[in-house]
Each structure stands twice: as structure tokens, then as C-alpha cells.
Short mmCIF file of C-alpha atoms in Angstrom, two decimals:
data_model
loop_
_atom_site.label_atom_id
_atom_site.label_comp_id
_atom_site.label_asym_id
_atom_site.label_seq_id
_atom_site.Cartn_x
_atom_site.Cartn_y
_atom_site.Cartn_z
CA MET A 29 -14.85 10.22 -7.01
CA THR A 30 -17.75 9.19 -9.27
CA GLY A 31 -15.91 6.06 -10.37
CA THR A 32 -15.16 5.19 -6.74
CA PHE A 33 -18.80 5.32 -5.70
CA ILE A 34 -19.92 3.48 -8.86
CA THR A 35 -17.54 0.65 -7.98
CA MET A 36 -18.52 0.66 -4.31
CA ARG A 37 -22.23 0.47 -5.16
CA ARG A 38 -21.68 -2.33 -7.67
CA VAL A 39 -19.63 -4.40 -5.19
CA LEU A 40 -22.22 -3.94 -2.43
CA MET A 41 -25.00 -5.00 -4.81
CA GLN A 42 -23.02 -8.10 -5.75
CA LEU A 43 -22.50 -8.94 -2.09
CA ARG A 44 -26.21 -8.53 -1.40
CA ASN A 45 -26.90 -11.29 -3.91
CA ASP A 46 -24.15 -13.56 -2.55
CA PRO A 47 -25.26 -14.90 0.86
CA ARG A 48 -22.35 -17.35 1.06
CA THR A 49 -19.79 -14.54 0.89
CA ILE A 50 -21.76 -12.52 3.44
CA GLY A 51 -21.77 -15.58 5.69
CA LEU A 52 -18.03 -15.99 5.24
CA ILE A 53 -17.42 -12.36 6.18
CA LEU A 54 -19.84 -12.05 9.10
CA VAL A 55 -20.26 -15.55 10.52
CA VAL A 56 -16.88 -17.29 10.19
CA PRO A 57 -14.97 -14.99 12.63
CA CYS A 58 -17.71 -15.56 15.23
CA VAL A 59 -17.60 -19.32 14.71
CA LEU A 60 -13.82 -19.35 15.12
CA MET A 61 -13.96 -17.21 18.27
CA GLY A 62 -16.72 -19.41 19.67
CA LEU A 63 -14.68 -22.54 18.96
CA LEU A 64 -11.64 -21.01 20.66
CA ALA A 65 -13.69 -20.06 23.73
CA TRP A 66 -15.15 -23.57 23.87
CA ILE A 67 -11.67 -25.15 23.74
CA TYR A 68 -10.47 -23.22 26.81
CA HIS A 69 -13.81 -22.95 28.65
CA ASP A 70 -13.35 -25.74 31.21
CA ASN A 71 -9.65 -25.86 31.96
CA GLN A 72 -7.90 -22.62 30.98
CA PRO A 73 -10.44 -19.78 30.57
CA HIS A 74 -7.72 -17.16 31.15
CA VAL A 75 -5.95 -18.27 27.96
CA PHE A 76 -8.94 -17.16 25.90
CA ASP A 77 -8.76 -13.72 27.53
CA GLN A 78 -5.06 -13.52 26.64
CA ILE A 79 -5.15 -14.57 22.99
CA GLY A 80 -8.77 -13.80 22.10
CA PRO A 81 -8.28 -10.06 21.41
CA ALA A 82 -5.28 -10.73 19.16
CA LEU A 83 -7.21 -13.33 17.17
CA LEU A 84 -10.03 -10.82 16.74
CA GLY A 85 -7.54 -8.99 14.56
CA LEU A 86 -6.16 -12.06 12.80
CA PHE A 87 -9.37 -13.80 11.75
CA PRO A 88 -10.95 -10.78 9.98
CA LEU A 89 -7.68 -10.08 8.16
CA ILE A 90 -7.55 -13.62 6.78
CA VAL A 91 -11.22 -13.69 5.79
CA MET A 92 -11.14 -10.32 4.05
CA PHE A 93 -7.87 -11.18 2.26
CA ILE A 94 -9.40 -14.33 0.77
CA VAL A 95 -12.70 -12.72 -0.21
CA THR A 96 -11.15 -9.61 -1.78
CA SER A 97 -8.33 -11.32 -3.68
CA ILE A 98 -10.67 -13.87 -5.26
CA SER A 99 -13.43 -11.33 -6.01
CA THR A 100 -11.04 -8.91 -7.71
CA LEU A 101 -9.37 -11.64 -9.74
CA ARG A 102 -12.75 -13.02 -10.79
CA GLU A 103 -13.70 -9.61 -12.18
CA ARG A 104 -10.48 -9.46 -14.15
CA ARG A 105 -10.81 -13.01 -15.49
CA SER A 106 -14.42 -12.48 -16.50
CA GLY A 107 -13.58 -9.37 -18.53
CA THR A 108 -15.51 -7.04 -16.22
CA LEU A 109 -12.48 -4.83 -15.69
CA GLU A 110 -11.90 -4.34 -19.40
CA ARG A 111 -15.51 -3.18 -19.77
CA LEU A 112 -15.09 -0.86 -16.78
CA TRP A 113 -12.11 0.87 -18.41
CA THR A 114 -14.45 2.10 -21.14
CA THR A 115 -16.33 4.07 -18.45
CA PRO A 116 -15.07 6.97 -16.29
CA VAL A 117 -13.83 4.45 -13.68
CA THR A 118 -10.06 4.70 -13.19
CA LYS A 119 -7.70 2.19 -11.59
CA GLY A 120 -7.52 4.34 -8.47
CA GLY A 121 -11.29 4.67 -8.36
CA PHE A 122 -11.73 0.92 -8.76
CA VAL A 123 -9.34 0.09 -5.91
CA ALA A 124 -10.80 2.81 -3.68
CA GLY A 125 -14.34 1.62 -4.42
CA TYR A 126 -13.45 -1.94 -3.52
CA ALA A 127 -11.70 -0.78 -0.36
CA LEU A 128 -14.71 1.32 0.68
CA ALA A 129 -17.24 -1.44 -0.04
CA PHE A 130 -15.37 -4.09 1.86
CA GLY A 131 -14.45 -1.48 4.47
CA LEU A 132 -18.16 -1.08 5.22
CA MET A 133 -18.44 -4.85 5.51
CA SER A 134 -15.39 -4.78 7.79
CA VAL A 135 -17.13 -2.39 10.18
CA LEU A 136 -20.14 -4.70 10.36
CA GLN A 137 -17.90 -7.73 10.71
CA ALA A 138 -15.88 -6.17 13.54
CA VAL A 139 -18.93 -5.01 15.49
CA ILE A 140 -20.56 -8.45 15.27
CA ALA A 141 -17.36 -10.38 16.09
CA VAL A 142 -16.44 -8.17 19.05
CA ALA A 143 -19.99 -8.21 20.43
CA PHE A 144 -20.17 -12.00 20.06
CA SER A 145 -16.77 -12.51 21.70
CA ILE A 146 -17.53 -10.29 24.70
CA TRP A 147 -21.20 -10.92 25.40
CA VAL A 148 -21.56 -14.51 24.20
CA CYS A 149 -18.11 -16.04 24.62
CA GLY A 150 -17.29 -14.08 27.78
CA LEU A 151 -14.09 -12.41 26.58
CA SER A 152 -12.70 -10.14 29.31
CA LEU A 153 -11.24 -6.84 28.17
CA VAL A 154 -9.45 -4.24 30.30
CA GLY A 155 -9.34 -1.45 27.70
CA PRO A 156 -12.30 0.25 25.99
CA VAL A 157 -14.43 -1.94 23.74
CA TRP A 158 -14.68 0.74 21.03
CA GLN A 159 -10.91 0.73 20.63
CA LEU A 160 -11.01 -3.02 20.10
CA VAL A 161 -13.60 -2.49 17.36
CA VAL A 162 -11.42 0.17 15.69
CA VAL A 163 -8.38 -2.11 15.60
CA ALA A 164 -10.46 -5.02 14.30
CA VAL A 165 -11.86 -2.80 11.53
CA LEU A 166 -8.40 -1.59 10.53
CA ASP A 167 -7.15 -5.16 10.44
CA ALA A 168 -10.04 -6.24 8.22
CA VAL A 169 -9.46 -3.26 5.90
CA LEU A 170 -5.78 -4.18 5.80
CA GLY A 171 -6.77 -7.70 4.74
CA THR A 172 -8.94 -6.18 2.00
CA CYS A 173 -6.12 -4.00 0.70
CA LEU A 174 -3.57 -6.84 0.83
CA GLY A 175 -6.07 -8.94 -1.11
CA LEU A 176 -6.30 -6.23 -3.76
CA LEU A 177 -2.51 -6.13 -3.92
CA ALA A 178 -2.17 -9.92 -4.19
CA SER A 179 -4.81 -10.14 -6.94
CA GLY A 180 -2.61 -8.03 -9.20
CA PHE A 181 0.05 -10.76 -9.24
CA ALA A 182 -2.22 -13.82 -9.51
CA GLN A 183 -3.33 -15.41 -12.78
CA THR A 184 -5.98 -17.73 -11.31
CA GLU A 185 -8.15 -17.89 -8.20
CA PHE A 186 -6.02 -20.78 -6.96
CA GLN A 187 -2.92 -18.62 -7.22
CA ALA A 188 -4.70 -15.85 -5.31
CA VAL A 189 -5.33 -18.25 -2.42
CA GLN A 190 -1.70 -19.35 -2.57
CA PHE A 191 -0.63 -15.82 -1.71
CA MET A 192 -2.15 -16.22 1.76
CA PRO A 193 0.67 -18.45 3.07
CA ALA A 194 3.20 -16.05 1.55
CA LEU A 195 1.69 -12.82 2.91
CA ILE A 196 -0.25 -13.85 6.02
CA LEU A 197 1.40 -16.87 7.65
CA PRO A 198 4.83 -15.22 8.18
CA GLN A 199 3.03 -12.35 9.89
CA PHE A 200 1.13 -14.84 12.08
CA LEU A 201 4.39 -16.50 13.15
CA LEU A 202 6.22 -13.24 13.89
CA CYS A 203 3.45 -10.95 15.19
CA GLY A 204 4.01 -11.84 18.85
CA LEU A 205 1.04 -14.15 19.22
CA LEU A 206 3.12 -17.33 19.59
CA VAL A 207 6.25 -15.79 21.12
CA PRO A 208 6.59 -12.22 22.48
CA ARG A 209 8.34 -10.14 19.84
CA ASP A 210 11.03 -8.96 22.24
CA GLN A 211 12.02 -12.63 22.74
CA LEU A 212 12.50 -13.34 19.05
CA PRO A 213 16.02 -13.62 17.57
CA ASP A 214 17.27 -10.20 16.50
CA VAL A 215 16.81 -10.75 12.77
CA LEU A 216 13.26 -12.05 13.20
CA ARG A 217 12.42 -9.18 15.55
CA TRP A 218 13.59 -6.69 12.93
CA VAL A 219 11.44 -8.45 10.34
CA SER A 220 8.44 -8.36 12.68
CA ASP A 221 8.90 -4.60 13.02
CA ILE A 222 8.02 -4.11 9.33
CA LEU A 223 4.99 -6.43 9.31
CA PRO A 224 1.58 -4.80 9.83
CA LEU A 225 0.00 -7.63 11.83
CA SER A 226 2.62 -7.07 14.55
CA TYR A 227 1.10 -3.68 15.35
CA ALA A 228 -2.46 -5.00 15.31
CA VAL A 229 -1.50 -7.69 17.82
CA ASP A 230 0.40 -5.15 19.93
CA ALA A 231 -2.71 -2.98 20.08
CA MET A 232 -4.97 -5.94 20.93
CA LYS A 233 -2.61 -7.12 23.68
CA THR A 234 -2.51 -3.62 25.15
CA LEU A 235 -6.31 -3.48 25.22
CA ALA A 236 -6.43 -6.90 26.89
CA THR A 237 -4.09 -5.90 29.73
CA SER A 238 -4.17 -2.12 30.20
CA ALA A 239 -6.95 0.34 30.98
CA ASP A 240 -4.71 3.30 30.07
CA SER A 241 -4.18 2.21 26.48
CA GLY A 242 -5.11 5.27 24.43
CA ALA A 243 -1.67 6.53 23.34
CA ASP A 244 -0.18 3.12 22.53
CA VAL A 245 -3.26 1.95 20.64
CA ALA A 246 -3.45 5.23 18.71
CA ARG A 247 0.18 4.85 17.64
CA ASP A 248 -0.38 1.28 16.46
CA CYS A 249 -3.54 2.34 14.60
CA LEU A 250 -1.67 5.10 12.79
CA ILE A 251 0.95 2.59 11.70
CA LEU A 252 -1.80 0.29 10.43
CA VAL A 253 -3.30 3.19 8.47
CA GLY A 254 0.11 3.73 6.90
CA PHE A 255 0.31 0.08 5.82
CA ILE A 256 -3.25 0.27 4.45
CA THR A 257 -2.29 3.32 2.39
CA LEU A 258 0.79 1.56 1.01
CA ALA A 259 -1.29 -1.50 0.10
CA VAL A 260 -3.86 0.68 -1.70
CA VAL A 261 -1.12 2.43 -3.67
CA GLY A 262 0.49 -0.91 -4.50
CA GLY A 263 -2.86 -2.41 -5.50
CA THR A 264 -3.52 0.52 -7.83
CA ALA A 265 -0.08 0.26 -9.40
CA THR A 266 -0.31 -3.50 -10.02
CA LEU A 267 -3.93 -3.60 -11.26
CA ARG A 268 -3.88 -4.73 -14.86
CA ARG A 269 -5.97 -3.08 -17.53
CA ARG A 270 -6.18 -6.21 -19.63
CA THR A 271 -7.22 -9.74 -18.73
CA ALA A 272 -4.27 -12.09 -18.52
#
């Protein structure tokens, strides 16, 4: 546990001195949601209410994936990880510390993005707002953990970014945002059933259309927690002790 909190504190201190990364995490999702609301403001405002909640899960996942994968790889390439292994920090503690640090940023990101979308952009929501925040946080944490996993396979920062089309874009296409999942061809529907973003979008759609959403959203959140756990385990297993 000591190694986990050492890593978390170090990451948070690094973020405090990196305003561009803080801006990417906290501002970019709001800018994207604002742009989306502006696009549909005059002619199809109902479209924003339909797809806005789902995108509140997608945008944080993408942002946190990019930030985490590049940050972790940078530490490995700079030799920071090799120096850390001479301390009591373990691979599990390092991954958990990163997940906790960016998890705290995810909470702040989700609260700001949801508040901006509802009270500035005028997003209408049928379900409870706090449930929307919870799903957005889980999605951002999932992006963090997938970034940690991807960084274990990348040799350069450019390669880390290249993992986004491989890991994120198929989920975007099959999550039910473009076409309802029950209307997909059978094989693609089966694939969508094992992709985590599908359950985040399901939860967001439920919150957008149903006031009695507790049980369905709780089920989807539990599934997301399971994917997060798998990503953390995978990230720990693939984290290299030596710089490539």
C-alpha cells in the first residue's frame, strides 16, 4: 500500500506542474460537448439529448486513455521505472497508484463535464444526475486502465497513440451509439457483448430515457468494474521492469 500511495502522490504532483495535461483532462470533454450542443442547437436539439449522455462516457474514456498511455510510457522510456524498482514500489503498487491518481482526476473531470453539459449546454436527462456522474467516472477510469495496459505493449509514444484505433474505435462502432446493438449482425452483436464501452453506452442511454433506471445502470456499472479490474491485472502483468 505504501508504494501505491507514493506513486499516486508523485503522479498528482506531476500533474499539478503540467497545466496542458490538466486542460486536456478537464477542458477538452466540455469543449467537445459544447461543440456537439452547438451543432444541434437550432435544428435538432432532441438529437443532443439522445446522444449527449453516451458521448459523456466516450469522450472521457478517449482522453484518459491517451493521457495515461503516454504518461506511463514516458516514465518507462526516461528510466524512471527502473529507478522505482529499487524502492519498495512494486508493479502492482505502481499500476494501482496510477489508477488512483487518474481516478481522482476522472471524478473531477466527470463532475465538470456533466455539470457543463446539463447546466450550460442544456442536456436533458430523465434519470438521476448522480448516476450519470458515476458512469462517466467509471468510463474515465476504464480509459486510464486501458491506457496502462496499452503502454505495456508500446515501444514509443507514437505507438501508444496507435493503440487507440485498435482498442477504442471498434468499441465506438459497436457500442450501440451509431446503430442499436440489437440491430447489428449476429457476429457483431456477440462481439459488442464483450466490449466494455457497450455497457457504458447502455447505461447512459437508460439514464437518458428512463426515470426507473437503478437496477439496469447498477448492472452495467458492475460489468464496467469487472472490465476495469481485468485491465488493471493485465496492466500489472505486462508492465516491464526494464526500459525497452
